[in-house]
Short mmCIF file of C-alpha atoms and ligand atoms in Angstrom, two decimals:
data_model
loop_
_atom_site.label_atom_id
_atom_site.label_comp_id
_atom_site.label_asym_id
_atom_site.label_seq_id
_atom_site.Cartn_x
_atom_site.Cartn_y
_atom_site.Cartn_z
CA MET A 1204 -24.15 11.16 15.40
CA GLN A 1205 -26.22 9.39 12.36
CA ASP A 1206 -22.90 9.43 9.83
CA ARG A 1207 -21.20 7.48 12.81
CA ALA A 1208 -24.24 4.06 12.29
CA VAL A 1209 -22.52 3.86 8.62
CA LEU A 1210 -19.05 2.98 10.83
CA GLU A 1211 -21.09 0.73 13.25
CA LYS A 1212 -21.31 -2.44 11.04
CA LYS A 1213 -19.31 -4.09 13.42
CA VAL A 1214 -15.94 -5.36 11.89
CA PRO A 1215 -16.16 -9.70 11.82
CA ALA A 1216 -14.29 -10.81 14.54
CA SER A 1217 -10.89 -12.52 13.11
CA SER A 1218 -12.12 -15.64 10.99
CA GLY A 1219 -8.45 -16.54 11.92
CA ASP A 1220 -6.98 -16.11 9.00
CA GLU A 1221 -3.56 -16.67 8.04
CA ALA A 1222 -2.21 -13.72 9.65
CA LEU A 1223 0.76 -12.34 7.48
CA ILE A 1224 1.23 -9.15 9.44
CA THR A 1225 0.51 -8.30 13.38
CA LEU A 1226 1.10 -5.52 15.49
CA ASP A 1227 -0.12 -5.12 19.26
CA ARG A 1228 1.04 -1.99 20.91
CA ILE A 1229 3.30 0.19 19.28
CA SER A 1230 4.42 2.99 20.16
CA LYS A 1231 6.87 5.62 19.22
CA SER A 1232 8.61 8.66 18.96
CA TYR A 1233 10.45 10.99 18.04
CA GLY A 1234 13.18 12.92 21.40
CA SER A 1235 10.03 13.78 23.51
CA ALA A 1236 7.88 14.25 20.29
CA GLU A 1237 5.43 11.30 20.93
CA ILE A 1238 4.99 9.92 16.81
CA LEU A 1239 2.70 6.61 17.43
CA ASN A 1240 1.13 5.64 20.56
CA LYS A 1241 0.15 1.22 21.50
CA VAL A 1242 -0.85 1.55 17.26
CA SER A 1243 -2.22 -2.44 17.21
CA LEU A 1244 -3.91 -4.34 13.71
CA ASN A 1245 -3.27 -6.89 11.31
CA ILE A 1246 -3.22 -8.17 8.19
CA SER A 1247 -3.97 -11.65 6.72
CA LYS A 1248 -3.97 -13.09 3.85
CA GLY A 1249 -4.74 -11.41 0.21
CA GLU A 1250 -6.37 -9.04 1.83
CA PHE A 1251 -6.51 -5.93 1.19
CA VAL A 1252 -5.93 -2.90 4.20
CA SER A 1253 -5.02 0.59 4.25
CA ILE A 1254 -3.84 2.15 6.62
CA LEU A 1255 -6.02 5.75 6.77
CA GLY A 1256 -4.51 9.32 7.60
CA PRO A 1257 -3.52 12.85 7.99
CA SER A 1258 0.34 13.74 7.08
CA GLY A 1259 2.02 13.81 10.14
CA SER A 1260 0.34 10.84 11.89
CA GLY A 1261 3.33 8.23 11.57
CA LYS A 1262 2.17 6.28 8.68
CA SER A 1263 5.73 6.09 6.86
CA THR A 1264 6.94 5.65 10.50
CA LEU A 1265 5.25 3.05 11.17
CA PHE A 1266 5.96 0.81 7.50
CA ASN A 1267 9.55 1.68 8.71
CA ILE A 1268 9.05 -0.24 12.00
CA ILE A 1269 7.30 -3.17 9.87
CA THR A 1270 10.12 -3.76 8.01
CA GLY A 1271 12.69 -3.03 10.52
CA LEU A 1272 14.37 0.18 9.32
CA VAL A 1273 13.21 1.68 12.57
CA PRO A 1274 12.78 0.29 16.24
CA ALA A 1275 9.91 0.21 17.95
CA ASP A 1276 10.03 1.80 21.75
CA GLU A 1277 6.80 -0.57 23.28
CA GLY A 1278 4.74 -3.17 21.84
CA THR A 1279 5.56 -6.24 19.27
CA LEU A 1280 5.56 -7.60 16.14
CA HIS A 1281 5.00 -10.72 14.09
CA VAL A 1282 5.72 -11.15 10.79
CA ASN A 1283 4.84 -14.10 8.61
CA GLY A 1284 6.55 -13.87 4.45
CA GLU A 1285 8.87 -12.26 3.15
CA ILE A 1286 7.39 -7.80 2.70
CA GLY A 1287 8.58 -5.58 -0.24
CA TYR A 1288 8.07 -2.69 0.20
CA MET A 1289 7.40 0.12 -1.62
CA GLN A 1290 8.37 3.99 -0.29
CA GLN A 1291 6.59 7.29 -0.66
CA LYS A 1292 9.24 8.14 -3.04
CA ASP A 1293 9.70 6.15 -6.33
CA LEU A 1294 13.57 5.75 -6.11
CA LEU A 1295 13.86 4.28 -9.79
CA LEU A 1296 17.59 5.54 -10.81
CA PRO A 1297 17.89 7.53 -14.05
CA TRP A 1298 20.99 6.21 -14.78
CA LYS A 1299 19.08 2.37 -15.22
CA THR A 1300 16.98 1.39 -17.56
CA VAL A 1301 13.53 0.59 -15.97
CA LEU A 1302 14.46 -3.24 -16.93
CA ASP A 1303 17.69 -2.88 -15.14
CA ASN A 1304 15.24 -0.96 -12.48
CA ILE A 1305 13.26 -3.69 -11.89
CA VAL A 1306 15.94 -5.92 -10.77
CA LEU A 1307 17.56 -3.86 -8.88
CA PRO A 1308 17.09 -5.61 -6.15
CA LEU A 1309 17.63 -9.50 -7.26
CA ASP A 1310 20.45 -8.20 -8.79
CA LEU A 1311 21.70 -7.11 -5.63
CA LYS A 1312 20.81 -10.69 -4.03
CA GLY A 1313 23.19 -12.18 -6.44
CA PHE A 1314 20.97 -14.06 -7.76
CA ASP A 1315 21.50 -15.08 -11.25
CA LYS A 1316 21.34 -12.04 -14.21
CA LYS A 1317 19.27 -14.04 -16.89
CA ALA A 1318 17.23 -15.10 -14.84
CA SER A 1319 16.02 -11.97 -12.92
CA ARG A 1320 15.55 -10.34 -16.24
CA ALA A 1321 13.42 -12.97 -17.97
CA LYS A 1322 11.16 -13.34 -14.79
CA ALA A 1323 10.71 -9.67 -14.76
CA ASP A 1324 10.55 -10.09 -18.54
CA ALA A 1325 7.57 -12.19 -18.65
CA LEU A 1326 5.26 -9.11 -16.23
CA ILE A 1327 5.86 -5.91 -18.07
CA ASP A 1328 3.08 -6.41 -20.25
CA ARG A 1329 0.84 -7.17 -16.61
CA ILE A 1330 1.82 -3.45 -15.80
CA GLY A 1331 1.77 -1.83 -19.28
CA LEU A 1332 5.07 -1.88 -20.01
CA ARG A 1333 6.34 -2.70 -23.01
CA GLY A 1334 8.46 -1.10 -25.82
CA TYR A 1335 9.54 0.81 -22.40
CA GLU A 1336 11.76 -1.73 -20.88
CA HIS A 1337 15.14 -0.30 -21.97
CA ARG A 1338 14.07 3.84 -21.72
CA TYR A 1339 15.23 5.20 -18.82
CA PRO A 1340 13.15 6.80 -16.13
CA SER A 1341 12.73 9.97 -17.34
CA GLN A 1342 11.50 8.74 -20.60
CA LEU A 1343 8.96 8.16 -18.56
CA SER A 1344 5.81 9.53 -17.85
CA GLY A 1345 4.33 9.28 -13.59
CA GLY A 1346 2.30 6.36 -13.71
CA MET A 1347 4.63 4.31 -15.59
CA LYS A 1348 7.75 4.66 -12.99
CA GLN A 1349 4.27 3.39 -10.01
CA ARG A 1350 4.23 0.33 -12.02
CA ALA A 1351 7.91 0.35 -12.79
CA SER A 1352 8.17 0.85 -8.94
CA PHE A 1353 5.48 -1.31 -8.85
CA LEU A 1354 7.06 -4.79 -10.12
CA ARG A 1355 10.60 -4.23 -8.84
CA THR A 1356 8.31 -4.42 -5.11
CA PHE A 1357 7.02 -7.33 -6.46
CA LEU A 1358 9.64 -9.36 -7.05
CA ALA A 1359 11.96 -8.69 -5.14
CA SER A 1360 8.52 -9.79 -2.55
CA GLY A 1361 6.91 -12.57 -1.19
CA GLU A 1362 3.73 -12.45 -0.48
CA ILE A 1363 3.57 -8.75 1.69
CA MET A 1364 3.41 -5.83 -0.43
CA LEU A 1365 3.42 -2.92 1.66
CA LEU A 1366 2.51 0.34 -1.07
CA ASP A 1367 3.38 4.32 0.72
CA GLU A 1368 0.96 6.63 -0.78
CA PRO A 1369 2.40 5.28 -4.34
CA PHE A 1370 -0.46 7.20 -6.29
CA GLY A 1371 0.58 10.51 -4.15
CA ALA A 1372 1.84 11.89 -6.69
CA LEU A 1373 -0.60 11.65 -9.69
CA ASP A 1374 -3.00 13.19 -11.24
CA SER A 1375 -5.87 12.07 -11.10
CA ILE A 1376 -7.46 10.89 -13.77
CA THR A 1377 -3.84 8.80 -14.13
CA LYS A 1378 -4.81 8.22 -10.70
CA GLY A 1379 -8.09 6.45 -10.78
CA LYS A 1380 -6.20 4.29 -14.24
CA MET A 1381 -3.58 2.91 -11.87
CA GLN A 1382 -6.26 2.28 -8.85
CA THR A 1383 -8.42 0.19 -11.47
CA TRP A 1384 -5.44 -1.84 -12.14
CA LEU A 1385 -4.31 -2.41 -8.82
CA LEU A 1386 -6.82 -4.44 -8.23
CA GLU A 1387 -6.96 -6.64 -11.10
CA VAL A 1388 -2.96 -6.70 -10.08
CA GLN A 1389 -4.02 -8.26 -6.32
CA LYS A 1390 -6.26 -10.46 -8.58
CA GLU A 1391 -4.11 -11.94 -10.10
CA LEU A 1392 -1.44 -12.24 -8.93
CA GLY A 1393 -2.81 -12.88 -5.29
CA VAL A 1394 -0.29 -11.04 -3.49
CA THR A 1395 -1.11 -9.23 0.61
CA ILE A 1396 -1.86 -5.41 0.10
CA LEU A 1397 -0.91 -3.03 2.42
CA PHE A 1398 -1.74 -0.25 1.76
CA ILE A 1399 -1.23 4.03 2.96
CA THR A 1400 -3.08 6.54 1.50
CA HIS A 1401 -4.51 9.42 3.13
CA ASP A 1402 -6.82 10.17 0.64
CA ILE A 1403 -10.53 8.44 1.36
CA GLU A 1404 -12.44 7.88 -1.38
CA GLU A 1405 -9.66 5.34 -2.15
CA SER A 1406 -9.58 3.51 0.98
CA ILE A 1407 -12.57 3.19 0.62
CA LEU A 1408 -12.38 1.84 -3.11
CA LEU A 1409 -9.42 -0.30 -2.63
CA SER A 1410 -9.69 -1.49 0.84
CA ASP A 1411 -11.13 -5.04 2.35
CA ARG A 1412 -10.89 -3.21 6.21
CA ILE A 1413 -9.22 0.70 6.65
CA TYR A 1414 -7.45 1.60 9.96
CA VAL A 1415 -7.75 5.32 10.39
CA LEU A 1416 -5.30 6.69 12.12
CA SER A 1417 -5.83 10.06 14.07
CA SER A 1418 -2.70 13.21 13.33
CA ARG A 1419 0.43 12.89 15.25
CA PRO A 1420 0.22 10.88 17.54
CA GLY A 1421 -1.30 8.78 15.35
CA VAL A 1422 -3.97 6.69 16.94
CA VAL A 1423 -5.78 3.33 15.47
CA LYS A 1424 -9.31 5.40 16.32
CA GLU A 1425 -11.49 3.35 14.40
CA GLU A 1426 -10.67 0.09 12.28
CA ILE A 1427 -13.71 -0.13 9.45
CA SER A 1428 -14.21 -3.42 7.59
CA VAL A 1429 -15.73 -2.41 3.89
CA GLU A 1430 -18.53 -4.97 3.32
CA PHE A 1431 -20.29 -3.42 -0.30
CA ASP A 1432 -18.55 -5.10 -3.31
CA ARG A 1433 -15.80 -6.83 -2.39
CA SER A 1434 -16.15 -8.52 -5.83
CA ASN A 1435 -16.52 -5.96 -8.13
CA LYS A 1436 -14.23 -2.53 -6.51
CA PRO A 1437 -14.45 -0.73 -8.93
CA GLY A 1438 -18.26 -0.03 -8.85
CA ARG A 1439 -17.86 1.31 -5.62
CA LEU A 1440 -17.49 3.78 -6.61
CA LEU A 1441 -20.78 4.48 -8.49
CA ASN A 1442 -22.57 3.06 -4.98
CA PRO A 1443 -24.25 6.02 -2.90
CA GLU A 1444 -22.16 3.77 -0.06
CA LEU A 1445 -19.72 5.05 -0.10
CA LEU A 1446 -20.34 8.85 -0.68
CA MET A 1447 -21.96 7.31 2.87
CA MET A 1448 -18.80 6.52 4.13
CA LYS A 1449 -17.05 8.51 2.64
CA GLU A 1450 -18.57 10.69 5.56
CA ALA A 1451 -18.37 8.91 8.63
CA ILE A 1452 -14.89 8.71 7.92
CA LYS A 1453 -14.73 12.60 6.74
CA GLY A 1454 -15.87 12.96 10.97
CA LEU A 1455 -13.50 10.65 12.54
CA LEU A 1456 -10.29 12.01 11.26
P1 ADP B 974 3.32 10.10 7.05
O1 ADP B 974 3.50 8.73 6.49
O2 ADP B 974 1.35 9.90 7.95
O3 ADP B 974 3.45 12.12 7.24
P2 ADP B 974 5.63 9.97 9.22
O4 ADP B 974 5.78 9.15 9.42
O5 ADP B 974 6.23 10.93 7.76
O6 ADP B 974 4.01 10.06 8.87
O7 ADP B 974 6.22 11.45 9.79
C1 ADP B 974 5.26 11.68 11.38
C2 ADP B 974 6.73 12.04 12.51
O8 ADP B 974 7.02 12.12 13.06
C3 ADP B 974 6.45 13.62 11.54
O9 ADP B 974 6.17 15.30 12.09
C4 ADP B 974 8.06 13.41 10.89
O10 ADP B 974 8.62 14.69 10.44
C5 ADP B 974 8.34 13.25 11.43
N1 ADP B 974 9.69 11.90 11.81
C6 ADP B 974 9.80 10.52 10.74
N2 ADP B 974 10.43 10.06 10.83
C7 ADP B 974 11.46 11.14 11.99
C8 ADP B 974 12.69 10.84 12.13
N3 ADP B 974 13.49 10.12 11.48
N4 ADP B 974 13.93 11.35 13.02
C9 ADP B 974 12.84 13.00 13.62
N5 ADP B 974 11.19 13.27 13.03
C10 ADP B 974 10.57 12.02 12.69
MG1 MG B 975 4.26 9.11 4.91
#
């Protein structure tokens, strides 16, 4: 198949970078339903890696396994660093202000409340929520809620962030702004991001590497290294390579 050729530029062998997460042949079933079948993947410090797959392919289950919420049936998992997990639902508490929601995990860990609030306050401008710190989630737009949720995850994380379809519920205009914003924030804060999406274009735009999962049971069909426009990811949207890669990935799913 001609499309295939676009994906054939093989992923460079792991360059000995510091692996923060390594999964080796992870399998999981719920009762008789096989959800994940021998999934292996890795992510190194500073990378942006996406897990792309149709709904029901076990993506959220994979994150639940990585974070230890759910045990795997088989396989091994190594995590080297502190993980922050932003689940598919934003889970902001409606009765708490934006700032109190953002510092909630730190409060729960028993950290000094004043210091936590100062830490959060210092990043409020970066997520564009200055002036909204003392509002309630219901007074925020979808994109603002996602940004608050992102900052909460970031403050509770060490170096690794797991983001489960963070922009899935947003309209395409807000989504585009959030994607650009996320790339900027990743550069500024120097975090490692493992990102779940079912949106092919989104995965190409944001990622250094993409793992393509098949539908149930989730199996890694392909590992793709996105080499073009690495230093200017927003520019990928205007690059014909994006369209070619998109078609090639469509052919896999
Ligand atoms: P994705 O995030 O890719 O949409 P999920 O990991 O949420 O997929 O779910 C994969 C499959 O596993 C779905 O069919 C879902 O119904 C099933 N599943 C997820 N969690 C459970 C659970 N706790 N018990 C039984 N089945 C589950
Ligand atoms: Mg999911």
